[in-house]
PDB file of C-alpha atoms in Angstrom:
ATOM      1  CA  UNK A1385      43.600 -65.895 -83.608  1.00 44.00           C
ATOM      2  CA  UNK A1386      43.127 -69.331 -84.459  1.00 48.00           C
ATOM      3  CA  UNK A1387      44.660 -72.641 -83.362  1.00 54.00           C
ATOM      4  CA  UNK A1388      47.906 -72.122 -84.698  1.00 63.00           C
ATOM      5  CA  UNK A1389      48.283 -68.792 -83.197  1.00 68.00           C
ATOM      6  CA  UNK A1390      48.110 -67.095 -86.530  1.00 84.00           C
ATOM      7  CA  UNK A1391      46.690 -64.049 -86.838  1.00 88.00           C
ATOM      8  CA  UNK A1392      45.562 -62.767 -90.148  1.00 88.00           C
ATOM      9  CA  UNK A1393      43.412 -59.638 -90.290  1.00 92.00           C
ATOM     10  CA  UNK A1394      41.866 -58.429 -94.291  1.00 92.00           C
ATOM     11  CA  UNK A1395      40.553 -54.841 -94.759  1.00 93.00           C
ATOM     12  CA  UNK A1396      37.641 -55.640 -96.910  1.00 93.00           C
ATOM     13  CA  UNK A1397      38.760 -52.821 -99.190  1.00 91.00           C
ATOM     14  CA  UNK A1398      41.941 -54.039-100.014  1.00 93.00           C
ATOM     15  CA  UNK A1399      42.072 -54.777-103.627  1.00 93.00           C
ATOM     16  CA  UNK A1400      45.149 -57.532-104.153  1.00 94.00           C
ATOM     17  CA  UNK A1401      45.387 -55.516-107.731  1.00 93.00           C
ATOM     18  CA  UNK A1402      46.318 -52.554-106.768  1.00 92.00           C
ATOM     19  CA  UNK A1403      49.167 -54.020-104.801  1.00 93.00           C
ATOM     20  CA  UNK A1404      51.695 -52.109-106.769  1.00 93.00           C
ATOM     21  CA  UNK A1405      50.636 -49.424-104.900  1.00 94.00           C
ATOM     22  CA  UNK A1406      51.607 -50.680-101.653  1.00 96.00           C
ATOM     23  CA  UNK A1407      54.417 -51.552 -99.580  1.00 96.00           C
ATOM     24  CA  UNK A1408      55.112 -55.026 -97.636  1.00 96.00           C
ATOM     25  CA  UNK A1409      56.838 -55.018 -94.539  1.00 95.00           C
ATOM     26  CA  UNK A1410      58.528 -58.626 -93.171  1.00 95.00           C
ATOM     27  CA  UNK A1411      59.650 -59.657 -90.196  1.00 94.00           C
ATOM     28  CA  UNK A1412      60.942 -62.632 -89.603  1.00 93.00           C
ATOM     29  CA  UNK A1413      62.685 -63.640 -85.830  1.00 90.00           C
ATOM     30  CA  UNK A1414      63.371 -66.679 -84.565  1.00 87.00           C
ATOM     31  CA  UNK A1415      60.190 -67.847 -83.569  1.00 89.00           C
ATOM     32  CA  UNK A1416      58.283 -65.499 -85.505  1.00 91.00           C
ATOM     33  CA  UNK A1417      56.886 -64.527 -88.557  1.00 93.00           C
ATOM     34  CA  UNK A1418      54.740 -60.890 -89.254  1.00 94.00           C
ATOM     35  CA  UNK A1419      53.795 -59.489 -92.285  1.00 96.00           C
ATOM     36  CA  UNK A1420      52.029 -56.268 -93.342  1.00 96.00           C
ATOM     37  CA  UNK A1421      50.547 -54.164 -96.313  1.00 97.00           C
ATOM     38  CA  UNK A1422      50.270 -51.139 -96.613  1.00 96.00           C
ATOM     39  CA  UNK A1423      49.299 -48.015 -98.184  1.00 94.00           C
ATOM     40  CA  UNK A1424      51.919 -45.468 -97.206  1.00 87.00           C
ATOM     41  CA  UNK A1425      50.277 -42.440 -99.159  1.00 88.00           C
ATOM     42  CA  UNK A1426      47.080 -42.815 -97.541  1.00 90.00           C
ATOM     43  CA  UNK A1427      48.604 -44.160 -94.811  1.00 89.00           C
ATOM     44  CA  UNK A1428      46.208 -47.345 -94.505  1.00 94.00           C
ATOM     45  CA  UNK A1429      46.973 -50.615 -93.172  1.00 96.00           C
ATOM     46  CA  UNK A1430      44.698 -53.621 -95.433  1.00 96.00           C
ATOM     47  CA  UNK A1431      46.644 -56.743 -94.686  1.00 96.00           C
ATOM     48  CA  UNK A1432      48.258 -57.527 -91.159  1.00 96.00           C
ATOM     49  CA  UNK A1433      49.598 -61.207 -90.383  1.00 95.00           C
ATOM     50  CA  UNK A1434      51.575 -62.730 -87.407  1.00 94.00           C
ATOM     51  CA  UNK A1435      52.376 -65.919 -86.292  1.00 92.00           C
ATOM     52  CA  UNK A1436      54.219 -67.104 -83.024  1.00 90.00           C
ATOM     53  CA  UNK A1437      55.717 -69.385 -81.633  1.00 86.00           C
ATOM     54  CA  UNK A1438      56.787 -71.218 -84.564  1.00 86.00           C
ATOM     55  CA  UNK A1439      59.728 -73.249 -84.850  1.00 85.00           C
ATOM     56  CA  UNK A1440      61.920 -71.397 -86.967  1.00 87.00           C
ATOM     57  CA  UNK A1441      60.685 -68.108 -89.132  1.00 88.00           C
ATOM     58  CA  UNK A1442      62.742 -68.266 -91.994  1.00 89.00           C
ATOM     59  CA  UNK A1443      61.027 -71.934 -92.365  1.00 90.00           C
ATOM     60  CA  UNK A1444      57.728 -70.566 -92.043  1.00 92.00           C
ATOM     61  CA  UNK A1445      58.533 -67.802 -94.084  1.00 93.00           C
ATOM     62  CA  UNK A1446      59.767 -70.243 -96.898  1.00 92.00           C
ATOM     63  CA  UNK A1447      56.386 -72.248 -96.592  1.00 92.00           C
ATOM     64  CA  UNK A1448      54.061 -68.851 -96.496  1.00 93.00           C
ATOM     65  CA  UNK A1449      56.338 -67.725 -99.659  1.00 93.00           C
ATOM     66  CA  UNK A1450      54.737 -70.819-101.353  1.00 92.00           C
ATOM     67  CA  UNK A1451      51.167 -70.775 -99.882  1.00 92.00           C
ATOM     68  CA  UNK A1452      50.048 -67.604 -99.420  1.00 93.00           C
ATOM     69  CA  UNK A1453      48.968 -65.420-102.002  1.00 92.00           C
ATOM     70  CA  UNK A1454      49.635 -62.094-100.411  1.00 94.00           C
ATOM     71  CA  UNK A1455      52.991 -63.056-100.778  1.00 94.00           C
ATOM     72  CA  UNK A1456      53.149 -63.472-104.182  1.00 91.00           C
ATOM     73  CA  UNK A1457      51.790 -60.396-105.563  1.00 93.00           C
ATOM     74  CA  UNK A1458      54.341 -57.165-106.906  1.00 93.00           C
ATOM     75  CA  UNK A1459      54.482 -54.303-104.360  1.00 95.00           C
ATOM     76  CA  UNK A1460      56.315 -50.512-104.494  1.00 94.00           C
ATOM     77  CA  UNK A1461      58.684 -51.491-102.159  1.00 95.00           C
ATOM     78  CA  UNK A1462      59.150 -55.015-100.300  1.00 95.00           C
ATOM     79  CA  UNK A1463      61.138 -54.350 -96.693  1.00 94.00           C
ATOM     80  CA  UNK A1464      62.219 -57.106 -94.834  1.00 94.00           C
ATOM     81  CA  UNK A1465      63.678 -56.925 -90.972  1.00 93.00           C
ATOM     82  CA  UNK A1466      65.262 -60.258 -90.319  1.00 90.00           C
ATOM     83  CA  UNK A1467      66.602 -61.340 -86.972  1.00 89.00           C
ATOM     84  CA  UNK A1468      70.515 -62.498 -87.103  1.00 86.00           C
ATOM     85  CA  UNK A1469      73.077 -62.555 -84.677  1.00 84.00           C
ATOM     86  CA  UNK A1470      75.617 -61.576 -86.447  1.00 86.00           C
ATOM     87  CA  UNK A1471      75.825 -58.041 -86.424  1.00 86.00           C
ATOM     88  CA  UNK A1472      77.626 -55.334 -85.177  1.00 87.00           C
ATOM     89  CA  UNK A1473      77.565 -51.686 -84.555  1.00 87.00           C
ATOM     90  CA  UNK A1474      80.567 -49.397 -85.421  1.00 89.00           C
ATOM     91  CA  UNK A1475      80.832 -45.984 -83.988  1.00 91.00           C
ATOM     92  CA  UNK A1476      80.558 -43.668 -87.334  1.00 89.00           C
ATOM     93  CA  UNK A1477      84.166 -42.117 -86.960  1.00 91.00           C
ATOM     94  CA  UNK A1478      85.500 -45.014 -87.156  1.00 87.00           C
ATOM     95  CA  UNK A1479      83.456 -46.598 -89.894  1.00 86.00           C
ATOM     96  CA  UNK A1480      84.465 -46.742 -93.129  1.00 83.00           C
ATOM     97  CA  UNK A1481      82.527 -48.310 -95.821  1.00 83.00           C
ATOM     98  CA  UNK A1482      85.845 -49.136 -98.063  1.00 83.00           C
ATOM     99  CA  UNK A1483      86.667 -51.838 -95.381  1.00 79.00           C
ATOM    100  CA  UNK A1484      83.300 -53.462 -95.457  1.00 78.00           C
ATOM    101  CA  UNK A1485      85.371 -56.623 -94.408  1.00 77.00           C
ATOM    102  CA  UNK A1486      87.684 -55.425 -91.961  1.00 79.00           C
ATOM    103  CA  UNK A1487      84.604 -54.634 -89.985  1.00 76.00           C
ATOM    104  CA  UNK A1488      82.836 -58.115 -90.739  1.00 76.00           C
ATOM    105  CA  UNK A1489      85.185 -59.597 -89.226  1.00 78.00           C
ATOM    106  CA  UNK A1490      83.720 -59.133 -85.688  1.00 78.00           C
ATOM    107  CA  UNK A1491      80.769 -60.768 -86.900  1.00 80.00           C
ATOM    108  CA  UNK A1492      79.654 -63.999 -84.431  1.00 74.00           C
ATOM    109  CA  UNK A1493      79.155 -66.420 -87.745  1.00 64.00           C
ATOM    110  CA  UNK A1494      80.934 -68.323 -90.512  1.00 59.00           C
ATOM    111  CA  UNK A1495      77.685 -69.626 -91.953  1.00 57.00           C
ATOM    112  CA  UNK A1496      76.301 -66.317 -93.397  1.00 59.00           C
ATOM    113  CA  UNK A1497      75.532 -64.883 -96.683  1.00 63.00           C
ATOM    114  CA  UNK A1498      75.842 -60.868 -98.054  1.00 81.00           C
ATOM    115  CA  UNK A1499      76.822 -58.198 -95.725  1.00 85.00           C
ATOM    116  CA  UNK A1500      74.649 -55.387 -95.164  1.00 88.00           C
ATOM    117  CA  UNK A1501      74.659 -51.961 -93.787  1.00 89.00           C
ATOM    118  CA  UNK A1502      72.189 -49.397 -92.435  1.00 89.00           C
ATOM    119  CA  UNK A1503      73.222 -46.041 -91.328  1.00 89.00           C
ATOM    120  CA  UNK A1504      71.957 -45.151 -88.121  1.00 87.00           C
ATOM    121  CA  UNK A1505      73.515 -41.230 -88.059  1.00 83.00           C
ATOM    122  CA  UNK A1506      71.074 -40.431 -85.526  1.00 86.00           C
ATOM    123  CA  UNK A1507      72.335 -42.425 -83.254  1.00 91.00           C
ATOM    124  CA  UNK A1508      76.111 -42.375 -84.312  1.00 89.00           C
ATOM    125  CA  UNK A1509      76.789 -45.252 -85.492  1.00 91.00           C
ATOM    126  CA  UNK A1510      76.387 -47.674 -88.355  1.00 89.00           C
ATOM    127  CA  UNK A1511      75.372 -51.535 -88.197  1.00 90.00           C
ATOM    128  CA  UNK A1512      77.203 -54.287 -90.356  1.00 88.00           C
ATOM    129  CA  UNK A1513      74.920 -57.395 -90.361  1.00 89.00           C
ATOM    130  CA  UNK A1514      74.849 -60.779 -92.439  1.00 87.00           C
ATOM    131  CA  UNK A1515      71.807 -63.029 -93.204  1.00 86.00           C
ATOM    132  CA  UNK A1516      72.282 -66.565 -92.447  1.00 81.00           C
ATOM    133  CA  UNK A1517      72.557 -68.495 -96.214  1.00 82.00           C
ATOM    134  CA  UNK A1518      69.247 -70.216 -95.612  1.00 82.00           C
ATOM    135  CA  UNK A1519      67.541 -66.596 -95.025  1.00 85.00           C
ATOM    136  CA  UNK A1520      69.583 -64.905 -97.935  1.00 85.00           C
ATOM    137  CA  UNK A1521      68.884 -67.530-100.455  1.00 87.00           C
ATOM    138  CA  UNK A1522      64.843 -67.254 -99.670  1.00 89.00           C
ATOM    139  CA  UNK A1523      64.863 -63.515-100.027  1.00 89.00           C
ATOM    140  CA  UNK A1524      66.700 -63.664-103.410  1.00 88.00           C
ATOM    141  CA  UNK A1525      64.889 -66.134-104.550  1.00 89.00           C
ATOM    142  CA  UNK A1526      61.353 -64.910-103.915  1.00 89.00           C
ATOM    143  CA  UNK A1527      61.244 -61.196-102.441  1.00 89.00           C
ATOM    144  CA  UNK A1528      63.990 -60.545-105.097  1.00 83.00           C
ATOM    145  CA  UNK A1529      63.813 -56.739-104.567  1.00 86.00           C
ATOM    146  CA  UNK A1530      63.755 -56.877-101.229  1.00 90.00           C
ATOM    147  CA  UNK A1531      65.470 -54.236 -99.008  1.00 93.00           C
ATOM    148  CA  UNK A1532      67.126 -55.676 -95.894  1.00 92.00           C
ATOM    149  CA  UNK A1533      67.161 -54.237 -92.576  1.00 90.00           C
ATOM    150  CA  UNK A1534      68.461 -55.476 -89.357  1.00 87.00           C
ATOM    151  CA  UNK A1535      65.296 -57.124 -86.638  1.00 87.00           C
ATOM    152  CA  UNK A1536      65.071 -54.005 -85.054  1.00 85.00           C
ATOM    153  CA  UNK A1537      65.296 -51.220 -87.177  1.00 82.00           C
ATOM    154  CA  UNK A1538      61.372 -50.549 -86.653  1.00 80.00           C
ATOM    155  CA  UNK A1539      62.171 -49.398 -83.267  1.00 82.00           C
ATOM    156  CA  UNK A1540      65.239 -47.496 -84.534  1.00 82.00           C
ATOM    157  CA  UNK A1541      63.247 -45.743 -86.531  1.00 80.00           C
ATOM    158  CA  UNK A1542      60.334 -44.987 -83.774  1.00 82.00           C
ATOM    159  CA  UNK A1543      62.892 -43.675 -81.690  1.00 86.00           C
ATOM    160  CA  UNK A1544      64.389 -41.703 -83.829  1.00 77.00           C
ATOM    161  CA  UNK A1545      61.147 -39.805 -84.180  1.00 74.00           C
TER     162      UNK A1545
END
């Protein structure tokens, strides 16, 4: 850890070329900003970064985006858990993806870009969530292919193991 309580730990092996091969994983909270890479057929983890207690992560993100090189290089599959507040949880029989916006409207915020969804069938239900512009407009401009997931899908998907 250094003075700006980054963390930023390299596997010596990693190889930025064969990035293509990889998958990066994003989070970005509040005050928060973690990234990873990593090699989900062998299962190895080269590239792990975290910094707290920053201001704002979608800021930090936005500077990292333009710094970092890790960033910048093509991956498999870029996933990106963002925290928002606006997002809600319907029950799955009552859900119904044809009135996407029926259900937004029980979202907290005006100021927000695209509406997403992720299934949750395990647990029952389905979550309706909606980047704030700032956040939406950084992901499609630099993690273009970027899948979107709700802040805590990670332990969704723990606990649904």
């Amino acid at each position: 850890m250094n003075n700006n309580n980054n963390i930023l730990l390299i596997d010596p092996a990693f190889d930025p070329a064969s990035s293509s091969a990889c998958n990066l994983l994003v989070k970005v909270g509040t005050d928060h900003l973690s990234y990873a890479i990593i090699n989900k057929e062998t299962k190895q983890v080269y590239v792990v970064f975290d910094q707290q207690e920053c201001e704002d992560g979608t800021l930090k993100l936005a500077e990292r985006l333009k710094t970092d090189l890790y960033l910048a290089l093509a991956y498999q599959e870029v996933k990106t858990a963002v925290h928002t507040d606006n997002v809600v949880s319907i029950p799955n029989e009552v859900y119904n993806e044809t009135s996407l916006n029926t259900h937004a409207k029980f979202l907290t915020g005006v100021n927000h870009g695209n509406l997403y969804t992720q299934s949750l069938s395990h647990f029952g239900f389905t979550t309706i969530f909606a980047l704030p512009k700032a956040t939406d407009q950084i992901l499609n401009t630099h993690l273009t292919n970027s899948k979107r997931y709700q802040h805590n899908a990670g332990l969704f998907a723990l606990a649904e193991k």
